[in-house]
PDB file of C-alpha atoms in Angstrom:
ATOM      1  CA  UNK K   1     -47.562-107.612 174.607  1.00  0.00           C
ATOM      2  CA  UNK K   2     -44.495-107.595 175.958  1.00  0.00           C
ATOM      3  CA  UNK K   3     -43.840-110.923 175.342  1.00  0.00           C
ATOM      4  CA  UNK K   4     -44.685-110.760 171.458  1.00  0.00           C
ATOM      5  CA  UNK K   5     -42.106-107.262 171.146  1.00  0.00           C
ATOM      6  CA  UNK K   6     -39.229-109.522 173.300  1.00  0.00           C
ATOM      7  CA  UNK K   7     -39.598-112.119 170.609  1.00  0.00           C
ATOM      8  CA  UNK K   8     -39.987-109.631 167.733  1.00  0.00           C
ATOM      9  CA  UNK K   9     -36.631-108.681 168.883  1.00  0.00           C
ATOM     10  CA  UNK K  10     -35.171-112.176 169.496  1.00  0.00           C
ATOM     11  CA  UNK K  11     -35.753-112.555 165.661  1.00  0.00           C
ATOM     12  CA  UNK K  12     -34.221-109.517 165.163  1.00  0.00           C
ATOM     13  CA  UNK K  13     -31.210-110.532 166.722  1.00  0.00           C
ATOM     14  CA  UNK K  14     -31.215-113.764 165.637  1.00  0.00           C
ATOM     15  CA  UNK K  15     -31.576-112.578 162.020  1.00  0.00           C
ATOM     16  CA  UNK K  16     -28.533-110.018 162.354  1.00  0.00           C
ATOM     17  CA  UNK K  17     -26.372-112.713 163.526  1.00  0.00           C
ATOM     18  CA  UNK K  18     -27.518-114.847 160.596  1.00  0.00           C
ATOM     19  CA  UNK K  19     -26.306-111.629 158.036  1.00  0.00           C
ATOM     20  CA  UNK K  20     -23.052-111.418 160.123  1.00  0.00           C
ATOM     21  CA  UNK K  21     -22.252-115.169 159.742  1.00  0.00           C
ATOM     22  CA  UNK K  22     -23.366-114.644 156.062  1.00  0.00           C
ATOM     23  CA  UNK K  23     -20.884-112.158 155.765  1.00  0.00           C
ATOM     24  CA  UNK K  24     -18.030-113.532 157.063  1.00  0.00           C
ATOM     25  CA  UNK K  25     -18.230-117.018 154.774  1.00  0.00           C
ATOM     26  CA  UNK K  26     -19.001-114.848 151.831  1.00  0.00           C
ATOM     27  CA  UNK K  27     -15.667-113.210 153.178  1.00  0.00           C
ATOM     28  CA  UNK K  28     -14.036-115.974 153.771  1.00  0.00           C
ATOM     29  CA  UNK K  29     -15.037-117.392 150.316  1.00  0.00           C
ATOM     30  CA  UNK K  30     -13.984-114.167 148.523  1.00  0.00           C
ATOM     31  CA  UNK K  31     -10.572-114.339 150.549  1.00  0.00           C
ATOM     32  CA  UNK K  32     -10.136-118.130 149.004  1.00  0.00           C
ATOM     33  CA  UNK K  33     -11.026-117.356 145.724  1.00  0.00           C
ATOM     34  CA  UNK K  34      -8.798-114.014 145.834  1.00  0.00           C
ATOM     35  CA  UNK K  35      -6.395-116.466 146.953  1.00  0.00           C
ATOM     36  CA  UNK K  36      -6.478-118.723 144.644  1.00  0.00           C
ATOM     37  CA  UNK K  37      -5.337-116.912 141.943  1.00  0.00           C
ATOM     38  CA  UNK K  38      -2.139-116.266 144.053  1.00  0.00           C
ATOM     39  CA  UNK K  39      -1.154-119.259 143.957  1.00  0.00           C
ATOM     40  CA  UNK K  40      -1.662-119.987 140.151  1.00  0.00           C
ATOM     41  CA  UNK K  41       0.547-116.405 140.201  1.00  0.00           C
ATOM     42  CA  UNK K  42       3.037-117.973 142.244  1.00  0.00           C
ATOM     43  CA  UNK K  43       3.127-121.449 140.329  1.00  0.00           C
ATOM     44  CA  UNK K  44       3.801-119.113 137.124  1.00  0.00           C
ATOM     45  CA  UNK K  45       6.791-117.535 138.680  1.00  0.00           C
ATOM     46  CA  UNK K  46       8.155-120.799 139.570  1.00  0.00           C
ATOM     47  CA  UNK K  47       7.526-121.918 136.336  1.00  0.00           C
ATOM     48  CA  UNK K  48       8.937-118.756 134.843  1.00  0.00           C
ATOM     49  CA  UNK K  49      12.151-118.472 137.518  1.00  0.00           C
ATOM     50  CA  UNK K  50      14.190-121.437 136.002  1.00  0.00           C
ATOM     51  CA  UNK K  51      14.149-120.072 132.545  1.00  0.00           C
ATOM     52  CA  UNK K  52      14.817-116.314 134.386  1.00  0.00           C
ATOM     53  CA  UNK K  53      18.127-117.803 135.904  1.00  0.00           C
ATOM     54  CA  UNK K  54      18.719-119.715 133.373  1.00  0.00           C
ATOM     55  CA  UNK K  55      18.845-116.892 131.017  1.00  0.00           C
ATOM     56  CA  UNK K  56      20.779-114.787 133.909  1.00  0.00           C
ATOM     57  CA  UNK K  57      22.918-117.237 134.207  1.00  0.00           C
ATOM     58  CA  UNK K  58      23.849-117.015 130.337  1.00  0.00           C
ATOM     59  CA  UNK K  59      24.089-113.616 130.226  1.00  0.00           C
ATOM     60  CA  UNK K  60      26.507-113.369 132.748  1.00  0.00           C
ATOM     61  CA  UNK K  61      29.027-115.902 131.797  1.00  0.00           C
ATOM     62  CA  UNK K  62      28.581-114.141 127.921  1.00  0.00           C
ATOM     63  CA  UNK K  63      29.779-110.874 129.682  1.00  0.00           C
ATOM     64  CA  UNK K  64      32.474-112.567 131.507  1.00  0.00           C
ATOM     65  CA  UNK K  65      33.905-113.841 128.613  1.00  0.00           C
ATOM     66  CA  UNK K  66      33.770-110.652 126.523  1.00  0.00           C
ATOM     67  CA  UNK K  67      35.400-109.061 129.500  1.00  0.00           C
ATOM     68  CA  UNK K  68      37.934-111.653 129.849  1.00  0.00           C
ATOM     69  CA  UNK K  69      38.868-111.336 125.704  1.00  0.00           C
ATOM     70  CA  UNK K  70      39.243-107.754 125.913  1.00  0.00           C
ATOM     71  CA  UNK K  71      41.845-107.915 128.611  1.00  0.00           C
ATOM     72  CA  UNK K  72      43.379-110.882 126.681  1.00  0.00           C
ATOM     73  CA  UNK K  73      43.336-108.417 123.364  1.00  0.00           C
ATOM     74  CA  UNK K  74      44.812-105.471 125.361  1.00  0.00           C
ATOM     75  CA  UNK K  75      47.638-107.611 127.191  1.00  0.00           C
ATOM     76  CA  UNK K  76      48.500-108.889 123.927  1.00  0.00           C
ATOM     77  CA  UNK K  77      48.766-105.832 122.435  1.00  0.00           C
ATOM     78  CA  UNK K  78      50.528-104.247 125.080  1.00  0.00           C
ATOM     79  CA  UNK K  79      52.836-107.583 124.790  1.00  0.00           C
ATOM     80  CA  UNK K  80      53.508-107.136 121.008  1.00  0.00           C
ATOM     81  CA  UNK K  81      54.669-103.528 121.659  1.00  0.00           C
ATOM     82  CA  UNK K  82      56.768-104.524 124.264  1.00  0.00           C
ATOM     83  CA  UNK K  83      58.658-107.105 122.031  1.00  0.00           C
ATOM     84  CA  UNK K  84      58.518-104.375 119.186  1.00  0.00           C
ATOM     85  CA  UNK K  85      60.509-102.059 121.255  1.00  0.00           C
ATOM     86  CA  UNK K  86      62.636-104.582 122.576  1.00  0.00           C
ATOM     87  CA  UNK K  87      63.666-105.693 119.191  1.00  0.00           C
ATOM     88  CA  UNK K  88      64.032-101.807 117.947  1.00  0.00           C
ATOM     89  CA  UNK K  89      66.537-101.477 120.957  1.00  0.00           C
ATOM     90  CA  UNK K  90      68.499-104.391 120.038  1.00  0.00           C
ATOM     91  CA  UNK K  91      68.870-103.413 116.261  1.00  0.00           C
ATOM     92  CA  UNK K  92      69.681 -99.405 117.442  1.00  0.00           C
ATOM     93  CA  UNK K  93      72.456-101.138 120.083  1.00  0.00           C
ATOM     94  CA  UNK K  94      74.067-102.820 117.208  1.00  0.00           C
ATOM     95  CA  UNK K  95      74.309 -99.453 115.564  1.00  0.00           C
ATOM     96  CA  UNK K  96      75.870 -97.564 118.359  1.00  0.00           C
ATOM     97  CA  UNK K  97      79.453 -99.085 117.722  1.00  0.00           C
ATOM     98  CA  UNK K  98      79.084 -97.595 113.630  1.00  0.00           C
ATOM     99  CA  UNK K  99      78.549 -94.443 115.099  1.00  0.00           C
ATOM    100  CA  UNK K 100      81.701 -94.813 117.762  1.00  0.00           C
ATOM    101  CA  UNK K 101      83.526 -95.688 114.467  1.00  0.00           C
ATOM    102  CA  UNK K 102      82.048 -92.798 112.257  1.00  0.00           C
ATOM    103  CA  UNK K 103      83.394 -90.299 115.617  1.00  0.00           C
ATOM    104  CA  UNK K 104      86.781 -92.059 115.603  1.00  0.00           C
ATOM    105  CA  UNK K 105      87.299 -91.509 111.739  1.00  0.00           C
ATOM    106  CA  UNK K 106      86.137 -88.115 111.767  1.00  0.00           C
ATOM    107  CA  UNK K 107      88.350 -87.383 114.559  1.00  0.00           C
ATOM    108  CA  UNK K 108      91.368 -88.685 112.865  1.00  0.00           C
ATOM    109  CA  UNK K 109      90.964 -86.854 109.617  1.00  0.00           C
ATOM    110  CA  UNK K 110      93.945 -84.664 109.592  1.00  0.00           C
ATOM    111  CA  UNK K 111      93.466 -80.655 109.747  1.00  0.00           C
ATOM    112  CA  UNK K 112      94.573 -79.504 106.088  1.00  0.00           C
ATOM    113  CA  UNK K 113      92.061 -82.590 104.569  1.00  0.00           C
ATOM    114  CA  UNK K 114      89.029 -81.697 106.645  1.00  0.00           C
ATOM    115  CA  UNK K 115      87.993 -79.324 103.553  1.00  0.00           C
ATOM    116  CA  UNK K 116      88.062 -82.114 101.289  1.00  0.00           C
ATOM    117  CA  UNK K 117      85.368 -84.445  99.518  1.00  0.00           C
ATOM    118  CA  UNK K 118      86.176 -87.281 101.216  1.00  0.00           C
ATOM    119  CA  UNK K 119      85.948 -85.934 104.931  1.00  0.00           C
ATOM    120  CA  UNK K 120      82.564 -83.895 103.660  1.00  0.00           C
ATOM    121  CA  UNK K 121      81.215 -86.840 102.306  1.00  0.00           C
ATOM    122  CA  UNK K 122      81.754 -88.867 105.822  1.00  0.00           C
ATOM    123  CA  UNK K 123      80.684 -85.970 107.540  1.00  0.00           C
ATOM    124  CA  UNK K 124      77.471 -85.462 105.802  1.00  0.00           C
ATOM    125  CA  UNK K 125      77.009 -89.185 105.747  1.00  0.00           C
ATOM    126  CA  UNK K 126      77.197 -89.100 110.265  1.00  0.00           C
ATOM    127  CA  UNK K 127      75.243 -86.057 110.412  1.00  0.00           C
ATOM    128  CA  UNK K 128      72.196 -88.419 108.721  1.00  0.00           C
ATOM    129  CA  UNK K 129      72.680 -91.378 110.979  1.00  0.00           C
ATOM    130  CA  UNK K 130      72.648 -89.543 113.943  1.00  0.00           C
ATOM    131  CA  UNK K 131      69.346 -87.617 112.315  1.00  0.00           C
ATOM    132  CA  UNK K 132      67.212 -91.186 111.995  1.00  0.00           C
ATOM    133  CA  UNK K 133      68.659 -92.256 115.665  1.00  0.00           C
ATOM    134  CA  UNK K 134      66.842 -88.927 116.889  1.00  0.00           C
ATOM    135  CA  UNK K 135      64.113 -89.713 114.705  1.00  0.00           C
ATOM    136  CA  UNK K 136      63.829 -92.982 116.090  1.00  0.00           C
ATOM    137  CA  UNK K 137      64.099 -91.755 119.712  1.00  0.00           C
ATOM    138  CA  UNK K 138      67.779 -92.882 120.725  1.00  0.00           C
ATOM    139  CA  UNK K 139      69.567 -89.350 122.203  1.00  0.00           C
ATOM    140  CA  UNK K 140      73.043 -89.050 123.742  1.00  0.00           C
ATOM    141  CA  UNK K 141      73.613 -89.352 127.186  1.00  0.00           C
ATOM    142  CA  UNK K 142      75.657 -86.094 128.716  1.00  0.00           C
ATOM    143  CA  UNK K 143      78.194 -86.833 131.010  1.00  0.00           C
ATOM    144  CA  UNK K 144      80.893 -83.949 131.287  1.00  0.00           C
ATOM    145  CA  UNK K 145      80.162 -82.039 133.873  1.00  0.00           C
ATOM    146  CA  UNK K 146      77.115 -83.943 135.568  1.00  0.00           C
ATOM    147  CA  UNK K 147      77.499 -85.562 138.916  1.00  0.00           C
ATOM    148  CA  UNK K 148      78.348 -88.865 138.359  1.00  0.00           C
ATOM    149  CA  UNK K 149      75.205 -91.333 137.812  1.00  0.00           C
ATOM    150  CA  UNK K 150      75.390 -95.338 138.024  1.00  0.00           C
ATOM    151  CA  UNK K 151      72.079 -95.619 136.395  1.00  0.00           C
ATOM    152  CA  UNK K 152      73.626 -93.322 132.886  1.00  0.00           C
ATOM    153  CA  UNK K 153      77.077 -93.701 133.631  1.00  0.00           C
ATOM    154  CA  UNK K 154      80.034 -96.363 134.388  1.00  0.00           C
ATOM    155  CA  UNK K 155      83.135 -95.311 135.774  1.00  0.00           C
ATOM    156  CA  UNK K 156      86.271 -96.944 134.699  1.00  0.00           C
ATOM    157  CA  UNK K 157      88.519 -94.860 135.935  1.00  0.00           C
ATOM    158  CA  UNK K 158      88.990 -92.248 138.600  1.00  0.00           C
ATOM    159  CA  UNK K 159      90.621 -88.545 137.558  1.00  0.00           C
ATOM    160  CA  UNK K 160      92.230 -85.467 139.459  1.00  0.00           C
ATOM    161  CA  UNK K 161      91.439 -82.150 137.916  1.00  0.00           C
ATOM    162  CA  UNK K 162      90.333 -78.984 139.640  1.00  0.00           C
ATOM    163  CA  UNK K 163      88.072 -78.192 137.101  1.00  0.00           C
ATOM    164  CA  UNK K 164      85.607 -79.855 138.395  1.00  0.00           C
ATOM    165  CA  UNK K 165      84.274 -81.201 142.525  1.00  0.00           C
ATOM    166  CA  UNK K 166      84.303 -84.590 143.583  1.00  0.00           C
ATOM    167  CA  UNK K 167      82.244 -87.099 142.078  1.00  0.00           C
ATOM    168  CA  UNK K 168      81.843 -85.273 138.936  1.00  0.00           C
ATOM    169  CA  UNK K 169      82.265 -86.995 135.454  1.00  0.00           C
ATOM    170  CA  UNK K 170      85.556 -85.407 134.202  1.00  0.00           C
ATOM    171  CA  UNK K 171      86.190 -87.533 131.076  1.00  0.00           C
ATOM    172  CA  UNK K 172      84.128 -89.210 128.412  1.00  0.00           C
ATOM    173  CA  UNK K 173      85.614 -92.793 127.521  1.00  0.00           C
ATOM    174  CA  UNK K 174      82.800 -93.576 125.383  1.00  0.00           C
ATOM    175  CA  UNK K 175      79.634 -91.923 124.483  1.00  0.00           C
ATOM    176  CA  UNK K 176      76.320 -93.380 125.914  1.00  0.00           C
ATOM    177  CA  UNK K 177      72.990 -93.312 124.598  1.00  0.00           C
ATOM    178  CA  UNK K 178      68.998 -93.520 125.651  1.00  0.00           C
ATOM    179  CA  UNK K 179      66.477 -95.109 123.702  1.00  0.00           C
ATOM    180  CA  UNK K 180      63.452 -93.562 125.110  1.00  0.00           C
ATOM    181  CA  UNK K 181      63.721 -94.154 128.761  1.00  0.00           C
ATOM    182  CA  UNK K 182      65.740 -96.640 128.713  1.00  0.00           C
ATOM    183  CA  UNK K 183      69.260 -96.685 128.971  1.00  0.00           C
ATOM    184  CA  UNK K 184      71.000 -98.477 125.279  1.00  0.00           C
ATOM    185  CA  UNK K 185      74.203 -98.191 126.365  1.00  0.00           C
ATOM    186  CA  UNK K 186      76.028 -96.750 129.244  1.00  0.00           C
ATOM    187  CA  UNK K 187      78.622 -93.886 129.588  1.00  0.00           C
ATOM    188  CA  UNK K 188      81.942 -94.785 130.005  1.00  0.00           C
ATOM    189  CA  UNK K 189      83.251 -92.166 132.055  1.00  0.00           C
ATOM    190  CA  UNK K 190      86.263 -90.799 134.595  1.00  0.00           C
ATOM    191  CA  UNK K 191      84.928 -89.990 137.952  1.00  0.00           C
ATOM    192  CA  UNK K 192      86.722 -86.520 139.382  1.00  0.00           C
ATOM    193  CA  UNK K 193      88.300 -87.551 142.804  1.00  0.00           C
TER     194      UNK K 193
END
């Protein structure tokens, strides 16, 4: 009896290990087929990748060049106002020596006719032009009395007074004038000792 219950569990055994292979292929098999679709996945991406970069590819050389024409717009606007200014400065520096002239005739109009039509008129007719140069931005440089400057000022001459210390502008030779920032025409001045 013995024998027949060592051989009932021999079969037993034998019949477990035959499930346990089972399982495993059927595994295996499920693994393969699991796989399988991976690499039908995987084939689509490839297939899919070239027209992805492709695309990237597009889309960044469109943003480069939309970058690349708005700096192109905004240094050629900044150029145009440069050149704008430029040419405003040149045309206001013409100006300057009408103004010297107005000064010079208005300082030469003797004391009894200073009343009259004629020195009103050319008064009147100053007071306006210097109006649209402050309109425009071009003021007068001051120079009496401030220490003496090489970017507003050039000294032509050097003058003893004791009105004032040393390297202080004593005398104004000409009148200067700023456009903005920038300098339209300097001072001529005398330099205190």
């Amino acid at each position: 009896m013995e024998d027949l219950e060592k051989e009932a569990k021999e079969k037993e055994a034998s019949a477990e290990t035959e499930k346990t292979e089972q399982d495993v292929e059927k595994a295996k098999a499920d693994d393969t087929e699991a796989k399988e679709p991976d690499k039908e996945e995987s084939s689509k991406k490839e297939k899919k990748d070239p027209l992805k970069e492709k695309l990237d590819e597009l889309n960044d050389r469109l943003i480069r060049q939309v970058a690349e024409f708005d700096n192109f717009r905004k240094r050629t606007d900044k150029e145009k106002a440069q050149m704008f200014e430029q040419g405003q400065s040149n045309v206001l520096e013409k100006l300057l020596p009408i103004v010297d002239n107005f000064e010079r005739g208005l300082a030469a109009v003797p004391e009894e006719e200073k009343d009259g039509a004629f020195a009103d008129g050319m008064n009147k007719i100053y007071k306006q032009l210097i109006k649209q140069l402050e309109d425009l931005g071009v003021t007068p440089i001051e120079a009496v009395g401030k220490e003496f400057d090489p970017n507003l000022h050039n000294a032509v001459m050097q003058v003893e007074t004791e009105e004032y210390e040393s390297g202080i502008v004593a005398q104004e030779l000409q009148k200067g004038y700023k456009f903005h920032d920038t300098v339209l025409r300097h001072s001529m001045v005398g330099v205190n000792k």
